Coordinates of C-alpha atoms in Angstrom, one line a residue:
Chain A
M1 CA -8.7 198.6 54.3
S2 CA -11.5 200.0 56.2
H3 CA -14.8 201.3 55.0
A4 CA -15.6 203.5 57.9
F5 CA -16.5 207.1 57.1
V6 CA -14.0 208.5 59.6
E7 CA -11.0 206.4 60.6
V8 CA -8.6 207.5 63.4
Q9 CA -5.7 205.2 63.9
Q10 CA -3.2 205.3 66.8
A11 CA -3.5 209.0 67.4
A12 CA -1.2 210.4 70.0
K13 CA -0.4 213.9 71.4
R14 CA 2.8 214.6 73.2
F15 CA 4.2 217.8 74.5
P16 CA 8.0 218.0 74.9
G17 CA 8.9 218.0 78.6
A18 CA 11.0 220.6 80.3
R19 CA 14.7 220.0 80.2
G20 CA 15.7 216.6 81.5
E21 CA 12.1 215.5 81.9
E22 CA 10.2 213.1 79.9
D23 CA 7.7 214.1 77.2
L24 CA 4.2 214.6 78.5
T25 CA 1.9 212.2 76.6
V26 CA -1.6 213.5 76.8
F27 CA -3.1 210.5 75.0
E28 CA -1.8 207.8 72.8
N29 CA -3.0 204.9 70.8
V30 CA -6.4 206.4 70.3
S31 CA -8.2 204.6 67.4
F32 CA -11.8 204.7 66.5
Q33 CA -14.1 204.6 63.5
L34 CA -17.2 206.7 62.8
D35 CA -19.9 205.4 60.5
K36 CA -21.7 207.8 58.2
G37 CA -24.8 209.3 59.9
E38 CA -23.6 208.2 63.3
F39 CA -23.9 210.4 66.4
V40 CA -21.0 209.8 68.7
C41 CA -20.3 211.5 72.0
I42 CA -17.0 211.4 73.8
I43 CA -16.8 211.7 77.6
G44 CA -13.8 212.0 79.8
H45 CA -12.4 214.1 82.5
S46 CA -10.7 217.4 81.8
G47 CA -7.1 217.0 80.5
C48 CA -7.7 213.7 78.8
G49 CA -7.3 215.3 75.4
K50 CA -10.8 215.3 74.1
S51 CA -10.6 218.7 72.7
T52 CA -7.2 218.0 71.0
I53 CA -8.8 215.0 69.3
M54 CA -11.6 217.2 68.1
N55 CA -9.4 220.0 67.0
A56 CA -7.2 217.5 65.1
L57 CA -10.3 216.2 63.4
A58 CA -11.2 219.8 62.5
G59 CA -7.8 220.3 61.1
L60 CA -7.0 223.1 63.6
D61 CA -4.5 221.1 65.7
S62 CA -2.0 218.5 64.7
L63 CA -1.3 215.1 66.3
S64 CA 2.1 213.9 67.4
D65 CA 1.5 210.5 65.9
G66 CA -1.2 208.6 64.1
A67 CA -3.5 209.2 61.2
M68 CA -7.0 210.6 60.6
I69 CA -8.8 209.7 57.5
M70 CA -12.2 210.9 56.3
D71 CA -13.9 209.6 53.3
G72 CA -10.7 208.0 52.1
R73 CA -8.6 211.1 52.4
E74 CA -6.2 212.1 55.1
I75 CA -7.4 215.1 57.2
Q76 CA -4.9 217.9 56.6
G77 CA -5.9 221.4 57.6
P78 CA -9.4 222.7 58.1
S79 CA -12.1 222.1 55.6
L80 CA -15.7 223.1 54.9
A81 CA -16.5 219.4 54.9
R82 CA -16.0 219.4 58.7
G83 CA -18.1 222.0 60.5
V84 CA -17.3 223.0 64.1
V85 CA -19.4 224.4 66.9
F86 CA -17.2 225.7 69.7
Q87 CA -18.1 225.9 73.3
N88 CA -17.7 229.7 73.3
Y89 CA -19.9 230.1 70.2
S90 CA -17.2 231.8 68.2
L91 CA -19.7 234.1 66.5
L92 CA -18.2 237.2 64.9
P93 CA -19.5 240.0 67.2
W94 CA -19.6 242.7 64.6
L95 CA -22.0 240.7 62.5
T96 CA -25.7 240.2 63.2
A97 CA -27.1 236.7 63.7
L98 CA -28.2 236.4 60.1
E99 CA -24.8 237.7 58.8
N100 CA -23.0 235.2 61.0
V101 CA -25.0 232.3 59.3
R102 CA -24.6 234.0 55.9
F103 CA -20.8 234.1 56.6
G104 CA -20.8 230.3 56.6
V105 CA -23.3 229.8 53.8
R106 CA -21.4 232.3 51.6
A107 CA -18.1 230.5 52.2
R108 CA -19.7 227.1 51.3
W109 CA -21.5 228.1 48.1
K110 CA -19.6 230.8 46.4
A111 CA -21.7 230.8 43.3
W112 CA -25.0 231.5 45.1
D113 CA -26.6 234.9 44.7
E114 CA -27.3 237.1 47.7
A115 CA -31.0 236.3 47.9
R116 CA -30.3 232.6 47.9
V117 CA -27.7 232.8 50.6
T118 CA -30.1 234.9 52.8
E119 CA -33.0 232.6 52.2
H120 CA -30.9 229.5 53.1
S121 CA -29.5 231.2 56.2
L122 CA -32.9 232.3 57.4
E123 CA -34.2 228.8 56.9
Y124 CA -31.7 227.4 59.4
L125 CA -32.1 230.3 61.8
E126 CA -35.8 229.5 61.8
M127 CA -35.0 225.9 62.4
V128 CA -33.3 226.7 65.7
G129 CA -36.2 229.1 66.7
L130 CA -34.4 232.4 66.1
K131 CA -36.9 233.9 63.7
G132 CA -37.4 237.5 64.5
V133 CA -34.0 238.1 66.1
E134 CA -31.9 237.6 63.1
D135 CA -30.9 241.3 63.0
R136 CA -29.5 241.4 66.5
K137 CA -25.7 241.3 67.2
P138 CA -24.4 238.4 69.3
A139 CA -24.0 240.8 72.3
Q140 CA -27.8 241.4 72.3
L141 CA -28.5 237.7 72.4
S142 CA -28.6 235.4 75.4
G143 CA -26.0 232.6 75.7
G144 CA -28.5 230.0 74.5
M145 CA -29.5 232.1 71.5
R146 CA -25.8 232.6 70.6
Q147 CA -25.2 228.9 70.6
R148 CA -28.3 228.4 68.5
V149 CA -26.8 230.8 65.9
S150 CA -23.6 228.9 66.0
I151 CA -25.4 225.6 65.5
A152 CA -27.4 227.1 62.7
R153 CA -24.2 228.3 61.1
A154 CA -22.6 224.9 61.3
F155 CA -25.6 222.9 60.1
A156 CA -26.4 225.4 57.3
T157 CA -23.1 224.7 55.6
K158 CA -24.1 221.0 55.5
P159 CA -20.7 219.6 56.5
E160 CA -20.2 215.8 56.1
L161 CA -18.8 215.7 59.7
L162 CA -20.0 218.0 62.5
L163 CA -17.7 218.5 65.4
L164 CA -19.4 219.9 68.6
D165 CA -17.0 220.9 71.3
E166 CA -19.1 220.9 74.5
P167 CA -21.6 223.1 72.8
F168 CA -23.9 223.4 75.8
G169 CA -21.2 223.6 78.5
A170 CA -21.7 227.2 79.3
L171 CA -25.5 227.1 79.3
D172 CA -27.9 226.7 82.2
D173 CA -29.9 223.5 82.5
L174 CA -33.2 224.8 81.2
T175 CA -31.7 226.4 78.1
R176 CA -29.5 223.4 77.5
G177 CA -32.5 221.1 77.5
V178 CA -34.4 223.1 74.9
I179 CA -31.4 223.4 72.6
Q180 CA -30.7 219.7 73.0
D181 CA -34.2 219.0 71.7
E182 CA -33.5 221.4 68.8
L183 CA -30.3 219.7 68.0
V184 CA -32.0 216.3 67.9
K185 CA -34.6 217.8 65.5
I186 CA -32.2 219.4 63.2
W187 CA -29.9 216.4 63.2
G188 CA -32.9 214.2 62.4
Q189 CA -33.4 216.1 59.2
D190 CA -30.0 215.8 57.6
R191 CA -28.5 212.9 59.5
Q192 CA -25.0 214.3 59.4
T193 CA -22.2 212.4 61.1
V194 CA -21.7 214.1 64.5
F195 CA -18.8 213.8 66.9
M196 CA -19.4 215.7 70.1
I197 CA -17.6 216.3 73.3
T198 CA -19.7 216.6 76.5
H199 CA -19.4 216.4 80.2
D200 CA -23.0 215.6 80.6
V201 CA -23.9 212.0 80.9
D202 CA -27.7 212.6 80.3
E203 CA -26.9 214.7 77.3
A204 CA -24.7 211.9 75.8
I205 CA -27.4 209.3 76.3
L206 CA -30.1 211.5 74.8
L207 CA -28.1 212.3 71.7
A208 CA -25.6 209.5 71.0
D209 CA -25.6 206.2 69.1
R210 CA -22.3 205.4 70.8
I211 CA -20.4 207.0 73.7
F212 CA -16.7 206.8 73.8
L213 CA -15.3 206.7 77.3
M214 CA -11.9 208.1 77.9
T215 CA -9.6 207.2 80.8
N216 CA -7.9 210.0 82.7
G217 CA -4.8 211.7 81.3
P218 CA -1.9 211.7 81.0
Q219 CA -1.6 208.8 78.6
A220 CA -5.3 208.8 78.2
R221 CA -7.0 206.5 75.7
I222 CA -10.5 205.6 74.7
A223 CA -11.3 202.6 76.8
E224 CA -14.8 201.6 75.7
A225 CA -17.4 202.4 73.2
V226 CA -20.8 202.2 74.8
E227 CA -23.7 201.5 72.5
I228 CA -26.9 203.3 73.3
D229 CA -29.7 201.3 71.8
L230 CA -32.6 203.4 73.1
P231 CA -35.2 203.9 70.4
R232 CA -35.2 207.1 68.3
P233 CA -36.6 209.7 68.1
R234 CA -35.7 210.4 71.7
A235 CA -37.1 213.1 73.8
R236 CA -35.7 214.2 77.1
A237 CA -39.0 213.7 78.9
E238 CA -39.6 210.2 77.6
I239 CA -36.1 208.8 77.7
V240 CA -35.8 208.8 81.4
K241 CA -38.8 206.5 81.6
H242 CA -37.2 203.9 79.4
P243 CA -36.2 200.8 81.4
H244 CA -32.7 200.8 80.1
F245 CA -32.0 204.4 80.8
Y246 CA -30.7 204.2 84.3
R247 CA -28.7 201.0 83.6
I248 CA -26.8 202.9 80.9
R249 CA -26.5 206.0 83.0
N250 CA -25.1 204.2 86.0
Y251 CA -22.7 202.3 83.8
L252 CA -21.4 205.6 82.4
V253 CA -21.3 207.4 85.8
D254 CA -19.5 204.5 87.4
F255 CA -16.9 204.6 84.6
L256 CA -16.3 208.3 85.1
V257 CA -16.3 208.2 88.9
N258 CA -14.4 205.0 89.5
R259 CA -12.9 203.2 86.6
S260 CA -11.6 206.1 84.5
G261 CA -9.0 206.8 87.1
E262 CA -8.3 203.2 87.9
L263 CA -7.8 202.0 84.3
R264 CA -4.2 202.6 83.7
T265 CA -2.6 202.5 80.3
A266 CA -0.8 199.3 81.4
D267 CA -4.1 197.5 81.6
L268 CA -4.8 198.2 78.0
D269 CA -2.9 197.2 75.0
R270 CA 0.0 199.4 74.3
R271 CA 0.9 198.2 70.8
G272 CA -1.0 197.7 67.6
L273 CA -4.2 199.0 66.3
H274 CA -7.0 198.4 68.8
Y275 CA -10.4 199.9 68.6
P276 CA -12.2 200.6 71.9
R277 CA -14.0 197.6 73.3
A278 CA -17.7 197.8 72.3
V279 CA -19.9 197.6 75.4
N280 CA -23.6 197.3 75.7
P281 CA -24.4 197.8 79.4
V282 CA -28.0 196.6 79.0
A283 CA -27.1 193.3 77.2
E284 CA -24.1 192.8 79.5
S285 CA -26.0 193.2 82.7
A286 CA -28.7 190.9 81.3
T287 CA -26.3 188.1 80.7
D288 CA -24.1 188.3 83.7
S289 CA -26.1 190.2 86.2
D290 CA -24.7 188.1 89.0
S291 CA -21.1 188.6 88.1
A292 CA -19.4 190.8 90.7
D293 CA -17.1 192.6 88.5
A294 CA -19.8 193.9 86.2
P295 CA -20.2 197.5 87.3
S296 CA -23.5 197.9 85.6
S297 CA -25.2 195.1 87.6
A298 CA -28.5 195.5 89.3
S299 CA -26.9 196.7 92.5
A300 CA -25.7 199.8 90.7
T301 CA -29.2 200.6 89.7
D302 CA -30.3 200.7 93.3
K303 CA -27.8 203.1 94.6
L304 CA -27.6 205.9 92.2
V305 CA -24.1 207.1 91.8
K306 CA -23.9 210.8 91.8
F307 CA -21.8 212.5 89.2
T308 CA -21.4 216.2 89.0
P309 CA -19.5 217.3 86.0
K310 CA -16.8 219.8 86.8
E311 CA -16.9 222.5 84.3
T312 CA -13.5 223.1 83.0
H313 CA -12.3 223.4 79.5
H314 CA -8.8 222.8 78.7
G315 CA -8.9 219.2 77.6
Chain B
M1 CA -36.3 252.2 89.4
D2 CA -35.6 252.9 85.8
R3 CA -37.3 256.2 85.8
T4 CA -35.4 257.4 88.8
T5 CA -32.1 256.5 87.2
T6 CA -32.9 258.5 84.1
E7 CA -34.2 261.4 86.1
W8 CA -31.0 261.3 88.1
K9 CA -28.9 261.3 85.0
F10 CA -30.9 264.1 83.5
S11 CA -30.4 266.2 86.5
L12 CA -26.7 265.3 86.7
N13 CA -26.3 266.6 83.1
I14 CA -28.1 269.8 83.9
R15 CA -26.1 270.3 87.1
A16 CA -22.9 269.7 85.3
A17 CA -23.8 272.2 82.6
L18 CA -24.8 274.8 85.2
L19 CA -21.5 274.2 87.0
A20 CA -19.5 274.6 83.8
V21 CA -21.2 277.9 83.0
L22 CA -20.6 279.0 86.6
I23 CA -16.9 278.2 86.3
L24 CA -16.7 280.0 83.0
V25 CA -18.4 283.1 84.3
A26 CA -16.3 283.2 87.5
G27 CA -13.1 282.6 85.6
L28 CA -13.8 285.2 83.0
G29 CA -15.0 287.6 85.6
L30 CA -11.9 287.2 87.6
W31 CA -9.7 287.7 84.6
E32 CA -11.7 290.7 83.4
G33 CA -11.6 292.2 86.9
L34 CA -7.9 291.7 87.5
N35 CA -7.1 293.3 84.2
R36 CA -8.8 296.7 84.9
T37 CA -6.3 299.5 84.4
P38 CA -5.8 300.9 87.9
V39 CA -6.6 304.6 88.0
M40 CA -3.9 306.5 89.7
G41 CA -4.2 309.8 91.6
G42 CA -7.8 309.3 92.6
A43 CA -11.0 309.6 90.7
G44 CA -11.2 312.4 88.2
A45 CA -7.6 313.3 88.6
E46 CA -5.9 314.4 85.4
L47 CA -3.2 312.2 84.0
S48 CA 0.1 313.8 83.5
E49 CA 1.4 313.9 79.9
Y50 CA 3.9 311.2 80.7
E51 CA 1.2 309.0 82.1
L52 CA -0.9 309.5 79.0
L53 CA 2.0 308.6 76.7
M54 CA 2.7 305.5 78.7
G55 CA -0.8 304.2 78.4
G56 CA -2.4 305.5 81.5
A57 CA -1.1 304.4 84.8
D58 CA -0.4 301.0 83.4
E59 CA 3.3 300.5 83.7
M60 CA 3.3 296.9 82.6
A61 CA 1.8 295.3 79.5
R62 CA -1.2 293.3 80.5
V63 CA -2.9 290.2 79.2
P64 CA -5.9 291.5 77.4
P65 CA -9.2 290.9 79.2
P66 CA -11.8 288.5 77.8
S67 CA -14.1 291.2 76.6
Q68 CA -11.5 292.3 74.1
I69 CA -10.8 288.7 73.1
L70 CA -14.5 288.1 72.5
E71 CA -14.6 291.3 70.4
R72 CA -11.7 290.1 68.4
A73 CA -13.2 286.7 68.0
W74 CA -16.4 288.2 66.7
E75 CA -14.4 290.4 64.3
E76 CA -12.3 287.5 63.0
L77 CA -15.1 284.9 62.8
S78 CA -17.5 287.2 61.0
N79 CA -15.0 287.4 58.1
P80 CA -12.8 284.4 58.4
F81 CA -11.7 284.1 54.8
Y82 CA -10.4 287.5 53.9
D83 CA -7.0 287.7 52.3
A84 CA -5.1 291.0 52.5
G85 CA -1.6 290.0 51.6
P86 CA 0.9 287.5 53.1
N87 CA 0.8 288.8 56.6
D88 CA -2.9 289.4 56.9
K89 CA -5.2 286.5 56.2
G90 CA -8.4 285.5 57.9
I91 CA -8.4 282.9 60.6
G92 CA -10.3 280.5 58.4
I93 CA -7.6 280.6 55.7
Q94 CA -4.9 280.0 58.3
L95 CA -6.8 277.0 59.9
G96 CA -7.5 275.7 56.4
Y97 CA -3.7 275.6 55.6
S98 CA -3.0 273.8 58.8
L99 CA -5.8 271.3 58.3
Y100 CA -4.6 270.6 54.8
R101 CA -1.1 269.9 56.0
V102 CA -2.3 267.8 58.9
L103 CA -4.7 265.8 56.8
S104 CA -2.4 265.1 53.9
G105 CA 0.5 264.0 56.2
Y106 CA -1.9 262.0 58.4
L107 CA -3.5 260.2 55.4
M108 CA -0.2 259.3 53.9
A109 CA 0.9 258.0 57.3
A110 CA -2.4 255.9 57.5
V111 CA -1.8 254.5 54.0
I112 CA 1.6 253.2 55.0
A113 CA 1.2 252.5 58.7
I114 CA -2.0 250.3 58.5
P115 CA -0.7 247.8 56.0
I116 CA 2.7 247.6 57.7
G117 CA 1.0 247.3 61.0
F118 CA -1.1 244.4 59.6
L119 CA 2.1 242.7 58.4
I120 CA 3.8 243.1 61.8
G121 CA 0.7 241.9 63.6
M122 CA 0.3 238.8 61.5
S123 CA 3.9 237.8 61.3
P124 CA 6.1 237.3 64.4
L125 CA 9.1 237.3 62.1
M126 CA 8.3 240.8 60.7
Y127 CA 7.6 242.0 64.2
K128 CA 10.9 240.9 65.5
A129 CA 12.8 242.2 62.5
L130 CA 11.1 245.6 62.4
N131 CA 10.7 246.2 66.1
P132 CA 14.2 247.6 66.8
Y133 CA 13.8 250.2 64.1
I134 CA 10.4 251.2 65.4
Q135 CA 11.7 251.5 69.0
V136 CA 14.5 253.8 67.9
L137 CA 12.5 255.9 65.5
R138 CA 9.4 256.3 67.6
P139 CA 10.8 258.5 70.4
I140 CA 12.4 261.0 68.0
S141 CA 10.7 264.4 68.3
P142 CA 9.0 265.0 65.0
L143 CA 10.5 268.5 64.8
A144 CA 14.0 267.0 65.0
W145 CA 13.4 265.7 61.5
M146 CA 12.7 269.2 60.2
P147 CA 16.3 270.2 59.2
L148 CA 16.8 266.9 57.4
A149 CA 13.5 267.2 55.7
L150 CA 14.2 270.8 54.6
F151 CA 17.5 269.7 53.2
I152 CA 16.2 266.6 51.4
I153 CA 12.8 267.9 50.3
R154 CA 13.9 271.5 49.7
D155 CA 10.4 272.7 50.2
S156 CA 9.1 274.1 53.5
E157 CA 5.5 273.2 52.7
A158 CA 6.3 269.6 52.0
S159 CA 8.7 269.4 54.9
A160 CA 5.8 270.4 57.3
I161 CA 3.7 267.7 55.8
F162 CA 6.6 265.2 56.2
V163 CA 6.9 266.1 59.9
I164 CA 3.2 265.4 60.3
F165 CA 3.6 262.2 58.5
I166 CA 6.4 261.0 60.7
C167 CA 4.7 261.9 63.9
S168 CA 1.4 260.3 63.1
I169 CA 2.8 257.1 61.7
W170 CA 3.8 255.5 65.0
P171 CA 0.6 255.3 67.0
M172 CA -1.2 254.0 63.9
L173 CA 1.5 251.4 63.2
L174 CA 1.8 250.1 66.7
N175 CA -2.0 250.0 67.4
T176 CA -2.7 248.2 64.1
A177 CA 0.0 245.6 64.9
F178 CA -1.3 245.3 68.4
G179 CA -4.9 245.0 67.3
V180 CA -4.1 242.5 64.6
A181 CA -1.9 240.3 66.8
G182 CA -4.6 240.3 69.4
V183 CA -7.5 239.1 67.3
R184 CA -9.1 236.2 69.1
Q185 CA -7.9 232.8 67.9
D186 CA -11.5 231.6 67.9
W187 CA -12.4 234.1 65.2
V188 CA -9.4 233.1 63.1
N189 CA -10.4 229.5 63.6
V190 CA -13.9 230.4 62.2
A191 CA -12.2 231.7 59.1
R192 CA -10.0 228.6 58.9
T193 CA -12.8 226.1 59.2
H194 CA -14.7 228.0 56.5
E195 CA -11.7 227.8 54.2
L196 CA -11.4 231.5 53.8
S197 CA -8.4 232.6 51.7
P198 CA -5.7 234.7 53.5
M199 CA -7.0 237.9 51.8
K200 CA -10.6 237.2 52.7
T201 CA -9.5 236.3 56.3
A202 CA -7.7 239.6 56.5
F203 CA -10.6 241.7 55.3
K204 CA -13.6 239.8 56.6
V205 CA -12.3 238.7 60.0
I206 CA -9.1 240.4 61.1
L207 CA -9.8 243.9 59.9
P208 CA -13.2 244.2 61.5
A209 CA -11.9 242.5 64.7
A210 CA -8.9 244.9 64.9
A211 CA -10.8 248.0 63.7
P212 CA -11.5 249.4 67.1
T213 CA -7.9 249.2 68.2
I214 CA -6.7 250.6 64.8
L215 CA -9.2 253.5 65.2
T216 CA -7.8 254.2 68.7
G217 CA -4.3 254.5 67.1
M218 CA -5.7 256.8 64.4
R219 CA -7.3 259.0 67.1
I220 CA -4.1 259.3 69.1
S221 CA -2.3 260.1 65.8
I222 CA -4.6 262.9 64.8
G223 CA -4.2 264.5 68.2
I224 CA -0.4 264.4 68.0
A225 CA -0.5 265.7 64.4
W226 CA -2.5 268.7 65.5
L227 CA -0.1 269.4 68.4
V228 CA 2.9 269.2 66.1
I229 CA 1.5 271.3 63.2
V230 CA 1.5 274.4 65.4
A231 CA 5.2 274.0 66.2
A232 CA 6.1 273.0 62.6
E233 CA 4.4 276.1 61.2
M234 CA 6.1 278.3 63.6
L235 CA 9.3 277.0 62.1
V236 CA 8.5 277.0 58.4
G237 CA 6.4 280.1 58.5
G238 CA 4.3 281.6 55.7
T239 CA 0.8 280.3 56.4
G240 CA -1.1 278.2 58.9
I241 CA -2.4 278.7 62.4
G242 CA 1.1 278.1 64.0
Y243 CA 2.5 280.8 61.9
Y244 CA -0.5 283.0 62.7
V245 CA 0.2 282.7 66.5
W246 CA 3.8 283.5 66.1
N247 CA 3.1 286.4 63.7
E248 CA 0.6 288.0 66.1
W249 CA 3.2 287.6 68.9
N250 CA 5.7 289.5 66.7
N251 CA 3.0 292.1 66.2
L252 CA 2.5 292.2 70.0
D253 CA -1.2 291.5 69.4
L254 CA -1.9 289.3 72.4
T255 CA -5.6 289.5 71.8
S256 CA -5.2 287.6 68.5
V257 CA -2.7 285.2 70.1
I258 CA -5.2 284.2 72.8
F259 CA -8.0 284.0 70.2
S260 CA -5.9 281.7 68.0
I261 CA -5.0 279.6 70.9
L262 CA -8.7 279.0 71.6
M263 CA -9.2 278.2 67.9
I264 CA -6.5 275.6 68.0
G265 CA -8.2 274.0 70.9
V266 CA -11.6 274.0 69.2
V267 CA -10.3 272.6 65.9
G268 CA -8.4 269.9 67.8
M269 CA -11.5 268.9 69.6
L270 CA -13.5 268.7 66.4
L271 CA -10.9 266.5 64.8
D272 CA -11.0 264.2 67.8
L273 CA -14.8 264.1 67.8
A274 CA -14.8 263.2 64.1
L275 CA -12.6 260.2 64.7
S276 CA -14.5 259.1 67.7
A277 CA -17.6 259.1 65.6
V278 CA -15.9 256.9 63.1
A279 CA -14.6 254.7 65.9
R280 CA -18.2 254.3 67.2
L281 CA -19.2 252.9 63.8
V282 CA -16.6 250.0 63.9
T283 CA -16.9 249.3 67.6
Y284 CA -18.5 246.0 68.5
Q285 CA -19.6 244.6 71.8
E286 CA -18.3 241.1 72.7

């Protein structure tokens, strides 16, 4: 039917309500496709179910409804084909940085001898700039270094789909920037398919090919899929100078600040399989820059909408 | 800044050591001083025949002074392994018997408690099913098992070991279950996303994650086992430090009683130190 690498159809998550109350529907009718080698970010306010979608893709959580298919097979349970980087790093604290990466590599290639596992692990640790600290335990590493180990572990196992759950959420801005650049670099080598949750609009623009915008929960859904057609390779310093950058950014921020709460489920289709509407803010604003209802029009560029992501993590 | 803190710590350690020595000297001095046999009838006065027979002017048996105990300690410790018959063995032999009983009962308990604790910690079903039994069995004084053990096992030596086994099993069982149940879900998820088999997950993730809690249980257990062995050996008799204490009491040799009490404390401390050293090996910082 479909030839997309990852296919999610009409996914829903409901929690049974307390006695006499209705079930709580966190999200429903969420459908999307990921192409091979694509980098997709998903943005939405806390509580819209982003993490549930991601955990379901990882096989760690189950959906109430809907199907998830990767490479022609339904996703059931966790698999080495899908690597996960968690927000809280999830390193094993009794192992050194190298041993943590080796843990993943050893699980992936059981036939490899010790020397090969070590060599491969070191290669990825070096790629994230951790050469020289591989014998330290996570407690002796800074938050940024820990997340680098976690990224090295995930990439070293060469999963077909990488799931990043707000990997930089707990880091300060400076560290975040450096690791974002490293992520771009390491992703550029293997071109894995990446699905990433973020609260940071700039981060999403820097990394993503497409950005999924989710409406607020309950009954959240993916409203739009914004295409980011900025040229690659992208660098943080350069990308802000690109003429399209602020147009895209303002479109996203406007969605998060205003439209994510206004768009109710009733406004969107309830039944049937619907993929999120593909949006290209740059092309759209070019064609109907005078139309009043286009939120990404030139006026939005003038008055920068301020959006401060609230750091919470229970989506 | 850093230098001053280390200097301060250094001086704190020294001051603590000085204070400890001071307390020891004062305590022993007081004890020694209060135990001097009062001399009746003034200096140089002759004791009557009756007084001589009764042990000087001392009408009451007294706790021996520290000087005597030190003397006895020197005597005993310079030849700890002599064996002059069933009622006269060196302190080393007696402690050896006690240690053998404690360690064999304790190790048996560990072999059983840790796997069962793992099972209970992993499976809510097993936890709910076994919890009532644990709650009833746990508060039973280990010595209460002694008659039953003697009847069933028909061997006092093995019964003492059984009492150690039954008293050291509970802290290890409960701490293992607690530690295993409390392993962070994130770490279990790491194992799951790496497709680790249940056995590998247990050994590579859950065991190291729960090891500090398990070791805490083992440390509590060895402490309890050492407390209980003294009482158990007083009951079963024959050999061991508990029997030694009771035997010296029957001999009215209070010097040896006090010396052996000190030895019980020293060995208990060494056991605890040994386990805390092991605990340090498996402790991790989050």
